PDB file of C-alpha atoms in Angstrom:
ATOM      1  CA  MET U 415      49.747 -95.141-140.546  1.00 88.00           C
ATOM      2  CA  LYS U 416      47.351 -97.461-138.396  1.00 94.00           C
ATOM      3  CA  THR U 417      44.251 -95.922-137.512  1.00 95.00           C
ATOM      4  CA  ILE U 418      42.361 -97.703-134.318  1.00 96.00           C
ATOM      5  CA  SER U 419      38.532 -97.793-133.623  1.00 96.00           C
ATOM      6  CA  TYR U 420      37.062 -96.342-130.969  1.00 97.00           C
ATOM      7  CA  ASP U 421      35.184 -99.808-130.291  1.00 97.00           C
ATOM      8  CA  LYS U 422      38.389-101.273-130.732  1.00 97.00           C
ATOM      9  CA  PHE U 423      40.573 -99.510-128.157  1.00 98.00           C
ATOM     10  CA  LYS U 424      37.394 -99.462-125.529  1.00 98.00           C
ATOM     11  CA  ASN U 425      36.471-103.022-126.196  1.00 98.00           C
ATOM     12  CA  THR U 426      40.171-104.098-125.526  1.00 98.00           C
ATOM     13  CA  VAL U 427      40.194-102.016-122.474  1.00 98.00           C
ATOM     14  CA  LYS U 428      37.081-103.388-121.200  1.00 98.00           C
ATOM     15  CA  GLU U 429      37.894-107.204-122.069  1.00 98.00           C
ATOM     16  CA  LEU U 430      41.492-106.823-120.212  1.00 98.00           C
ATOM     17  CA  THR U 431      39.853-105.253-117.017  1.00 98.00           C
ATOM     18  CA  ILE U 432      37.610-108.073-116.759  1.00 98.00           C
ATOM     19  CA  ALA U 433      40.131-110.417-117.544  1.00 98.00           C
ATOM     20  CA  ALA U 434      42.579-109.371-114.911  1.00 98.00           C
ATOM     21  CA  ILE U 435      39.821-109.015-112.049  1.00 98.00           C
ATOM     22  CA  TYR U 436      38.961-112.789-112.722  1.00 98.00           C
ATOM     23  CA  ASP U 437      41.848-114.558-114.134  1.00 97.00           C
ATOM     24  CA  LEU U 438      45.461-114.861-112.040  1.00 96.00           C
ATOM     25  CA  ASP U 439      48.581-115.127-114.211  1.00 94.00           C
ATOM     26  CA  GLU U 440      49.414-118.553-114.631  1.00 94.00           C
ATOM     27  CA  GLU U 441      53.230-118.375-113.856  1.00 95.00           C
ATOM     28  CA  VAL U 442      51.720-116.718-110.375  1.00 96.00           C
ATOM     29  CA  VAL U 443      49.867-119.763-109.916  1.00 97.00           C
ATOM     30  CA  GLU U 444      52.854-122.030-110.628  1.00 96.00           C
ATOM     31  CA  SER U 445      54.781-120.093-108.266  1.00 96.00           C
ATOM     32  CA  LEU U 446      52.502-120.390-105.618  1.00 97.00           C
ATOM     33  CA  LYS U 447      52.054-124.026-105.741  1.00 97.00           C
ATOM     34  CA  LEU U 448      55.929-124.434-105.652  1.00 96.00           C
ATOM     35  CA  ALA U 449      55.868-122.380-102.518  1.00 96.00           C
ATOM     36  CA  SER U 450      53.388-124.637-101.356  1.00 96.00           C
ATOM     37  CA  LYS U 451      55.416-127.486-101.600  1.00 95.00           C
ATOM     38  CA  LYS U 452      58.463-125.766 -99.360  1.00 93.00           C
ATOM     39  CA  GLU U 453      55.642-124.986 -96.586  1.00 93.00           C
ATOM     40  CA  GLU U 454      54.204-126.752 -93.882  1.00 90.00           C
ATOM     41  CA  ASP U 455      51.466-126.577 -91.282  1.00 93.00           C
ATOM     42  CA  LEU U 456      49.176-123.479 -91.410  1.00 95.00           C
ATOM     43  CA  SER U 457      51.516-121.414 -93.887  1.00 95.00           C
ATOM     44  CA  LYS U 458      50.955-124.615 -96.209  1.00 97.00           C
ATOM     45  CA  ILE U 459      47.022-124.736 -95.508  1.00 97.00           C
ATOM     46  CA  ILE U 460      47.115-120.765 -96.492  1.00 97.00           C
ATOM     47  CA  LEU U 461      48.848-121.289 -99.591  1.00 97.00           C
ATOM     48  CA  ASP U 462      46.787-124.199-101.042  1.00 97.00           C
ATOM     49  CA  GLU U 463      43.487-122.098 -99.938  1.00 97.00           C
ATOM     50  CA  ILE U 464      45.051-118.739-102.185  1.00 97.00           C
ATOM     51  CA  ILE U 465      45.737-121.630-105.268  1.00 97.00           C
ATOM     52  CA  GLU U 466      42.110-122.831-104.714  1.00 97.00           C
ATOM     53  CA  ASN U 467      40.680-119.286-104.501  1.00 97.00           C
ATOM     54  CA  ALA U 468      42.309-118.576-107.822  1.00 97.00           C
ATOM     55  CA  LYS U 469      41.095-122.046-109.623  1.00 97.00           C
ATOM     56  CA  ILE U 470      37.604-120.818-108.234  1.00 98.00           C
ATOM     57  CA  ALA U 471      37.800-116.929-109.346  1.00 97.00           C
ATOM     58  CA  ARG U 472      38.578-118.237-112.743  1.00 96.00           C
ATOM     59  CA  GLU U 473      36.194-121.086-113.065  1.00 97.00           C
ATOM     60  CA  ARG U 474      33.086-119.103-111.680  1.00 97.00           C
ATOM     61  CA  ARG U 475      33.917-115.828-112.921  1.00 97.00           C
ATOM     62  CA  ILE U 476      34.379-114.446-109.432  1.00 97.00           C
ATOM     63  CA  PRO U 477      36.788-111.438-108.586  1.00 97.00           C
ATOM     64  CA  ILE U 478      39.985-112.845-107.222  1.00 96.00           C
ATOM     65  CA  CYS U 479      40.001-110.498-104.266  1.00 95.00           C
ATOM     66  CA  GLN U 480      36.852-108.450-103.304  1.00 95.00           C
ATOM     67  CA  ASP U 481      39.029-105.118-103.470  1.00 96.00           C
ATOM     68  CA  THR U 482      38.825-104.819-107.154  1.00 96.00           C
ATOM     69  CA  GLY U 483      41.146-101.671-106.733  1.00 96.00           C
ATOM     70  CA  ILE U 484      41.786 -98.320-109.063  1.00 97.00           C
ATOM     71  CA  VAL U 485      42.315 -99.315-112.269  1.00 98.00           C
ATOM     72  CA  VAL U 486      45.935 -98.287-113.762  1.00 98.00           C
ATOM     73  CA  VAL U 487      46.680 -98.230-117.360  1.00 98.00           C
ATOM     74  CA  PHE U 488      49.900 -97.933-118.930  1.00 98.00           C
ATOM     75  CA  LEU U 489      49.983 -97.417-122.563  1.00 98.00           C
ATOM     76  CA  GLU U 490      52.578 -97.450-125.367  1.00 98.00           C
ATOM     77  CA  ILE U 491      51.608 -95.558-128.442  1.00 97.00           C
ATOM     78  CA  GLY U 492      53.445 -96.029-131.804  1.00 97.00           C
ATOM     79  CA  ASN U 493      54.226 -92.795-133.634  1.00 96.00           C
ATOM     80  CA  LEU U 494      52.440 -94.497-136.579  1.00 97.00           C
ATOM     81  CA  VAL U 495      49.423 -94.920-134.864  1.00 96.00           C
ATOM     82  CA  PHE U 496      46.218 -92.525-135.176  1.00 96.00           C
ATOM     83  CA  CYS U 497      43.213 -92.420-132.714  1.00 96.00           C
ATOM     84  CA  ASN U 498      40.281 -90.121-133.668  1.00 95.00           C
ATOM     85  CA  PHE U 499      39.156 -90.199-130.295  1.00 96.00           C
ATOM     86  CA  SER U 500      39.587 -89.074-126.521  1.00 97.00           C
ATOM     87  CA  ILE U 501      41.864 -92.006-125.566  1.00 98.00           C
ATOM     88  CA  GLU U 502      41.253 -91.074-121.486  1.00 98.00           C
ATOM     89  CA  LYS U 503      37.392 -90.791-122.068  1.00 98.00           C
ATOM     90  CA  ALA U 504      37.382 -94.243-123.955  1.00 98.00           C
ATOM     91  CA  ILE U 505      39.462 -96.071-121.187  1.00 98.00           C
ATOM     92  CA  ASN U 506      37.374 -94.539-118.490  1.00 98.00           C
ATOM     93  CA  GLU U 507      34.385 -95.546-119.973  1.00 98.00           C
ATOM     94  CA  ALA U 508      35.416 -99.464-120.587  1.00 98.00           C
ATOM     95  CA  VAL U 509      36.453 -99.329-117.155  1.00 98.00           C
ATOM     96  CA  LYS U 510      33.010 -97.886-116.099  1.00 98.00           C
ATOM     97  CA  GLU U 511      31.328-100.556-118.085  1.00 98.00           C
ATOM     98  CA  ALA U 512      33.241-103.512-116.841  1.00 98.00           C
ATOM     99  CA  TYR U 513      32.897-102.639-113.265  1.00 98.00           C
ATOM    100  CA  VAL U 514      29.158-101.860-113.668  1.00 98.00           C
ATOM    101  CA  GLU U 515      28.100-104.935-115.664  1.00 98.00           C
ATOM    102  CA  GLU U 516      30.101-107.126-113.577  1.00 97.00           C
ATOM    103  CA  TYR U 517      29.079-106.047-110.325  1.00 97.00           C
ATOM    104  CA  PHE U 518      32.696-105.293-109.213  1.00 98.00           C
ATOM    105  CA  ARG U 519      33.555-103.148-106.018  1.00 97.00           C
ATOM    106  CA  MET U 520      33.374 -99.612-106.858  1.00 97.00           C
ATOM    107  CA  SER U 521      36.655 -98.391-105.097  1.00 97.00           C
ATOM    108  CA  VAL U 522      37.293 -94.795-106.596  1.00 98.00           C
ATOM    109  CA  VAL U 523      36.411 -91.209-104.219  1.00 98.00           C
ATOM    110  CA  GLY U 524      36.200 -88.525-106.553  1.00 96.00           C
ATOM    111  CA  SER U 525      38.358 -86.462-104.042  1.00 97.00           C
ATOM    112  CA  PRO U 526      40.682 -87.329-100.988  1.00 97.00           C
ATOM    113  CA  ILE U 527      39.267 -85.049 -98.833  1.00 98.00           C
ATOM    114  CA  THR U 528      35.491 -85.285 -98.902  1.00 98.00           C
ATOM    115  CA  ARG U 529      35.587 -88.839 -99.785  1.00 98.00           C
ATOM    116  CA  LYS U 530      32.614 -89.179-101.768  1.00 98.00           C
ATOM    117  CA  ASN U 531      32.503 -92.533-104.430  1.00 98.00           C
ATOM    118  CA  THR U 532      32.263 -91.884-107.883  1.00 98.00           C
ATOM    119  CA  PHE U 533      30.407 -94.984-108.706  1.00 97.00           C
ATOM    120  CA  THR U 534      31.950 -95.967-111.925  1.00 98.00           C
ATOM    121  CA  ASN U 535      35.812 -96.611-110.237  1.00 98.00           C
ATOM    122  CA  THR U 536      36.895 -93.951-112.628  1.00 98.00           C
ATOM    123  CA  PRO U 537      38.683 -92.174-113.104  1.00 98.00           C
ATOM    124  CA  CYS U 538      41.671 -94.245-114.060  1.00 98.00           C
ATOM    125  CA  ILE U 539      45.154 -93.647-113.745  1.00 98.00           C
ATOM    126  CA  ILE U 540      46.809 -93.499-117.087  1.00 98.00           C
ATOM    127  CA  HIS U 541      50.285 -93.302-118.169  1.00 98.00           C
ATOM    128  CA  THR U 542      51.063 -92.959-121.805  1.00 98.00           C
ATOM    129  CA  LYS U 543      54.716 -93.424-123.580  1.00 97.00           C
ATOM    130  CA  ILE U 544      55.247 -92.657-127.077  1.00 97.00           C
ATOM    131  CA  VAL U 545      57.277 -95.525-129.133  1.00 97.00           C
ATOM    132  CA  GLU U 546      58.530 -95.945-132.561  1.00 97.00           C
ATOM    133  CA  GLY U 547      56.286 -98.272-134.621  1.00 96.00           C
ATOM    134  CA  ASP U 548      52.277 -98.762-136.009  1.00 96.00           C
ATOM    135  CA  SER U 549      51.016-100.638-132.626  1.00 97.00           C
ATOM    136  CA  LEU U 550      49.554 -99.732-129.916  1.00 98.00           C
ATOM    137  CA  LYS U 551      50.160-101.813-126.057  1.00 98.00           C
ATOM    138  CA  ILE U 552      47.687-101.563-123.599  1.00 98.00           C
ATOM    139  CA  THR U 553      48.387-102.834-119.943  1.00 98.00           C
ATOM    140  CA  VAL U 554      45.713-103.170-117.384  1.00 98.00           C
ATOM    141  CA  CYS U 555      46.392-103.062-113.807  1.00 98.00           C
ATOM    142  CA  PRO U 556      43.762-103.079-111.227  1.00 97.00           C
ATOM    143  CA  LYS U 557      45.749-102.077-107.980  1.00 96.00           C
ATOM    144  CA  GLY U 558      44.269-102.713-104.673  1.00 94.00           C
ATOM    145  CA  ALA U 559      44.849-100.304-101.504  1.00 94.00           C
ATOM    146  CA  GLY U 560      45.978-103.205 -99.147  1.00 92.00           C
ATOM    147  CA  SER U 561      49.535-103.647-100.996  1.00 92.00           C
ATOM    148  CA  GLU U 562      49.561 -99.851-102.020  1.00 95.00           C
ATOM    149  CA  ASN U 563      49.002 -98.210 -98.754  1.00 96.00           C
ATOM    150  CA  LEU U 564      52.738 -99.735 -97.232  1.00 97.00           C
ATOM    151  CA  SER U 565      54.374 -99.216 -99.999  1.00 98.00           C
ATOM    152  CA  ALA U 566      57.343 -96.100 -99.573  1.00 98.00           C
ATOM    153  CA  LEU U 567      59.616 -93.941-101.279  1.00 98.00           C
ATOM    154  CA  LYS U 568      62.649 -92.280 -99.776  1.00 98.00           C
ATOM    155  CA  MET U 569      65.544 -89.906-101.130  1.00 98.00           C
ATOM    156  CA  LEU U 570      68.248 -91.458-100.027  1.00 98.00           C
ATOM    157  CA  THR U 571      71.848 -89.825-100.182  1.00 97.00           C
ATOM    158  CA  PRO U 572      74.342 -91.559-102.609  1.00 97.00           C
ATOM    159  CA  SER U 573      76.791 -92.246 -99.705  1.00 97.00           C
ATOM    160  CA  VAL U 574      74.626 -95.153 -98.364  1.00 97.00           C
ATOM    161  CA  GLY U 575      75.479 -97.115-101.487  1.00 95.00           C
ATOM    162  CA  LYS U 576      73.787-100.586-102.106  1.00 96.00           C
ATOM    163  CA  GLU U 577      73.567-101.705 -98.701  1.00 97.00           C
ATOM    164  CA  GLY U 578      71.751 -98.206 -97.864  1.00 98.00           C
ATOM    165  CA  ILE U 579      69.214 -99.296-100.929  1.00 98.00           C
ATOM    166  CA  ILE U 580      68.961-103.055 -99.354  1.00 98.00           C
ATOM    167  CA  ASP U 581      68.149-101.859 -95.787  1.00 98.00           C
ATOM    168  CA  PHE U 582      65.229 -99.459 -96.825  1.00 99.00           C
ATOM    169  CA  VAL U 583      63.860-102.274 -98.768  1.00 99.00           C
ATOM    170  CA  ILE U 584      64.048-104.670 -95.979  1.00 98.00           C
ATOM    171  CA  ASP U 585      62.974-102.295 -93.284  1.00 98.00           C
ATOM    172  CA  THR U 586      60.048-101.244 -95.849  1.00 98.00           C
ATOM    173  CA  VAL U 587      59.038-104.977 -95.835  1.00 98.00           C
ATOM    174  CA  ILE U 588      59.519-105.820 -92.194  1.00 98.00           C
ATOM    175  CA  ASN U 589      57.118-102.688 -91.401  1.00 97.00           C
ATOM    176  CA  ALA U 590      54.662-103.964 -94.214  1.00 96.00           C
ATOM    177  CA  GLY U 591      54.265-107.385 -92.486  1.00 95.00           C
ATOM    178  CA  GLY U 592      51.193-109.777 -93.195  1.00 95.00           C
ATOM    179  CA  LYS U 593      49.449-106.301 -94.255  1.00 96.00           C
ATOM    180  CA  VAL U 594      50.241-106.632 -97.670  1.00 96.00           C
ATOM    181  CA  CYS U 595      48.445-110.161 -97.990  1.00 95.00           C
ATOM    182  CA  PRO U 596      52.063-112.151 -98.646  1.00 96.00           C
ATOM    183  CA  PRO U 597      53.461-113.940-100.446  1.00 97.00           C
ATOM    184  CA  MET U 598      54.047-110.485-102.495  1.00 97.00           C
ATOM    185  CA  ILE U 599      56.199-109.082-105.288  1.00 98.00           C
ATOM    186  CA  VAL U 600      58.248-106.558-104.374  1.00 98.00           C
ATOM    187  CA  GLY U 601      58.677-103.761-107.063  1.00 98.00           C
ATOM    188  CA  VAL U 602      61.898-101.550-106.489  1.00 99.00           C
ATOM    189  CA  GLY U 603      62.384 -98.389-108.290  1.00 98.00           C
ATOM    190  CA  ILE U 604      65.899 -97.025-108.043  1.00 99.00           C
ATOM    191  CA  GLY U 605      67.016 -93.854-109.788  1.00 98.00           C
ATOM    192  CA  GLY U 606      65.377 -90.921-111.553  1.00 98.00           C
ATOM    193  CA  ASN U 607      63.555 -88.202-109.616  1.00 98.00           C
ATOM    194  CA  PHE U 608      61.270 -88.494-106.954  1.00 97.00           C
ATOM    195  CA  GLU U 609      58.098 -89.510-109.263  1.00 97.00           C
ATOM    196  CA  GLU U 610      59.897 -91.426-112.217  1.00 98.00           C
ATOM    197  CA  CYS U 611      61.241 -93.777-108.878  1.00 98.00           C
ATOM    198  CA  ALA U 612      57.863 -94.313-107.956  1.00 98.00           C
ATOM    199  CA  LEU U 613      56.639 -95.105-111.595  1.00 98.00           C
ATOM    200  CA  ILE U 614      59.421 -97.587-112.595  1.00 98.00           C
ATOM    201  CA  SER U 615      59.113 -99.441-109.124  1.00 98.00           C
ATOM    202  CA  LYS U 616      55.073-100.122-110.503  1.00 98.00           C
ATOM    203  CA  LYS U 617      56.324-100.884-113.553  1.00 98.00           C
ATOM    204  CA  ALA U 618      58.478-103.457-111.974  1.00 98.00           C
ATOM    205  CA  LEU U 619      55.480-105.231-110.791  1.00 98.00           C
ATOM    206  CA  LEU U 620      54.400-105.721-114.084  1.00 97.00           C
ATOM    207  CA  ARG U 621      57.560-107.888-115.277  1.00 96.00           C
ATOM    208  CA  PRO U 622      56.951-111.812-115.233  1.00 95.00           C
ATOM    209  CA  ILE U 623      58.049-113.543-112.291  1.00 94.00           C
ATOM    210  CA  SER U 624      60.619-115.687-114.551  1.00 93.00           C
ATOM    211  CA  ASP U 625      62.017-112.444-115.939  1.00 95.00           C
ATOM    212  CA  GLN U 626      65.478-111.707-115.100  1.00 92.00           C
ATOM    213  CA  SER U 627      66.956-108.186-115.121  1.00 95.00           C
ATOM    214  CA  ASN U 628      69.343-107.301-118.167  1.00 93.00           C
ATOM    215  CA  ASP U 629      71.278-105.210-115.963  1.00 96.00           C
ATOM    216  CA  GLU U 630      73.758-107.287-113.577  1.00 96.00           C
ATOM    217  CA  GLU U 631      73.655-104.220-110.642  1.00 96.00           C
ATOM    218  CA  ALA U 632      69.945-104.975-110.642  1.00 97.00           C
ATOM    219  CA  LEU U 633      70.007-108.607-110.916  1.00 98.00           C
ATOM    220  CA  GLU U 634      72.452-109.095-108.297  1.00 97.00           C
ATOM    221  CA  LEU U 635      69.922-106.750-105.992  1.00 98.00           C
ATOM    222  CA  GLU U 636      67.042-108.813-106.857  1.00 98.00           C
ATOM    223  CA  LYS U 637      68.820-111.813-105.697  1.00 98.00           C
ATOM    224  CA  THR U 638      70.179-110.375-102.635  1.00 98.00           C
ATOM    225  CA  ILE U 639      66.820-108.545-101.324  1.00 98.00           C
ATOM    226  CA  PHE U 640      64.365-112.043-102.367  1.00 98.00           C
ATOM    227  CA  GLU U 641      66.886-114.021-100.317  1.00 98.00           C
ATOM    228  CA  LYS U 642      66.904-111.696 -97.101  1.00 98.00           C
ATOM    229  CA  ILE U 643      63.209-111.064 -97.514  1.00 98.00           C
ATOM    230  CA  ASN U 644      62.400-115.048 -97.552  1.00 98.00           C
ATOM    231  CA  ASN U 645      64.610-115.259 -94.141  1.00 97.00           C
ATOM    232  CA  LEU U 646      62.141-112.783 -92.369  1.00 97.00           C
ATOM    233  CA  ASN U 647      59.934-115.344 -91.355  1.00 96.00           C
ATOM    234  CA  ILE U 648      56.935-113.480 -92.458  1.00 97.00           C
ATOM    235  CA  GLY U 649      55.715-116.045 -94.303  1.00 96.00           C
ATOM    236  CA  PRO U 650      52.169-116.369 -95.849  1.00 96.00           C
ATOM    237  CA  MET U 651      49.575-113.765 -94.727  1.00 96.00           C
ATOM    238  CA  GLY U 652      52.177-112.754 -92.106  1.00 95.00           C
ATOM    239  CA  VAL U 653      51.857-116.406 -90.370  1.00 96.00           C
ATOM    240  CA  GLY U 654      55.430-117.130 -90.497  1.00 95.00           C
ATOM    241  CA  GLY U 655      57.318-119.557 -93.011  1.00 95.00           C
ATOM    242  CA  LYS U 656      59.940-119.856 -95.990  1.00 95.00           C
ATOM    243  CA  THR U 657      57.863-117.818 -98.244  1.00 96.00           C
ATOM    244  CA  THR U 658      57.119-114.362 -97.990  1.00 97.00           C
ATOM    245  CA  CYS U 659      57.727-112.782-101.597  1.00 97.00           C
ATOM    246  CA  LEU U 660      57.459-114.709-104.684  1.00 98.00           C
ATOM    247  CA  ALA U 661      59.637-112.206-106.599  1.00 98.00           C
ATOM    248  CA  VAL U 662      61.924-109.302-106.154  1.00 98.00           C
ATOM    249  CA  LYS U 663      61.733-107.047-109.436  1.00 98.00           C
ATOM    250  CA  VAL U 664      64.181-103.724-109.273  1.00 98.00           C
ATOM    251  CA  ASN U 665      63.850-100.997-111.914  1.00 98.00           C
ATOM    252  CA  LEU U 666      66.927 -98.538-112.523  1.00 98.00           C
ATOM    253  CA  ALA U 667      67.050 -95.312-113.899  1.00 98.00           C
ATOM    254  CA  PRO U 668      69.396 -92.555-114.515  1.00 98.00           C
ATOM    255  CA  CYS U 669      69.489 -89.934-111.712  1.00 98.00           C
ATOM    256  CA  HIS U 670      71.342 -86.597-110.528  1.00 98.00           C
ATOM    257  CA  ILE U 671      74.487 -86.718-108.880  1.00 98.00           C
ATOM    258  CA  ALA U 672      73.479 -85.659-105.586  1.00 98.00           C
ATOM    259  CA  SER U 673      70.389 -88.145-105.151  1.00 97.00           C
ATOM    260  CA  LEU U 674      69.643 -91.676-104.714  1.00 98.00           C
ATOM    261  CA  PRO U 675      65.566 -91.884-104.705  1.00 98.00           C
ATOM    262  CA  VAL U 676      64.540 -95.725-103.829  1.00 99.00           C
ATOM    263  CA  ALA U 677      60.799 -96.697-104.060  1.00 99.00           C
ATOM    264  CA  VAL U 678      59.427 -99.940-102.799  1.00 99.00           C
ATOM    265  CA  ASN U 679      55.816-100.896-104.438  1.00 98.00           C
ATOM    266  CA  PHE U 680      54.237-103.908-102.895  1.00 98.00           C
ATOM    267  CA  GLN U 681      51.894-106.431-104.932  1.00 96.00           C
ATOM    268  CA  CYS U 682      49.821-109.059-103.149  1.00 95.00           C
ATOM    269  CA  HIS U 683      49.336-112.451-104.358  1.00 92.00           C
ATOM    270  CA  ALA U 684      46.650-111.547-106.509  1.00 93.00           C
ATOM    271  CA  SER U 685      49.207-109.760-108.946  1.00 94.00           C
ATOM    272  CA  ARG U 686      46.386-108.186-111.261  1.00 95.00           C
ATOM    273  CA  HIS U 687      47.393-107.091-114.741  1.00 96.00           C
ATOM    274  CA  LYS U 688      46.792-107.880-118.649  1.00 98.00           C
ATOM    275  CA  GLU U 689      47.988-106.795-121.831  1.00 97.00           C
ATOM    276  CA  ALA U 690      46.990-106.438-125.379  1.00 98.00           C
ATOM    277  CA  ILE U 691      48.546-105.019-128.764  1.00 97.00           C
ATOM    278  CA  LEU U 692      46.730-103.383-131.102  1.00 97.00           C
TER     279      LEU U 692
END
């Protein structure tokens, strides 16, 4: 049995939150640099500015984007881990401290109807999974509204098959256009039920750009959708070009015989997430 202290847990969440907002993943930066070499004119200028923005953010400790998001936290808690405190309260306190101390924009309202800001950027959205072992994995993902607002879910019928899935994803990308601040990363969840489908599409965005699915069907879909998206000529920030998306990640889940849920979750070029294992 491993005991994790309140301070250790809270400070880790706080550090991950701050790092995610300042430090764009190096693999994303390298992907942007490769894309820049393929582009020209305004598309290339935009990509080079995005790369420079990430450099300035890291060096000067300035948020990558002014929309510092609502914080989504994924926990994988080993069954041999003991925490004698409220994990939810610790996460919210950590995020509150990070946003107040670093002067990040407060983007959370307490009610979707009255729209009053909480001024703490909490509560966070927390997903917890119990796994075997004596470790606790924390993944912190500040998620902005631009890419979330254009994301979509549809309950398809099984008869539409692969082509129906692909068509829905492409239609969703076309509808989003430049409003999701491309080049984007596209997370696709297929299967499960209504809520599981959305969740696995978001988890797909946490996969490294270089990661390829171990499932042959998912891998084929990733390659096909990626090619089709980059042939749409939406381009960086919607001005046209060869690079509309940096990656497509497809996650699959078992589902009911009579349903085919498909969710598309967009991530703009500011792909912000950090993780740690305690």
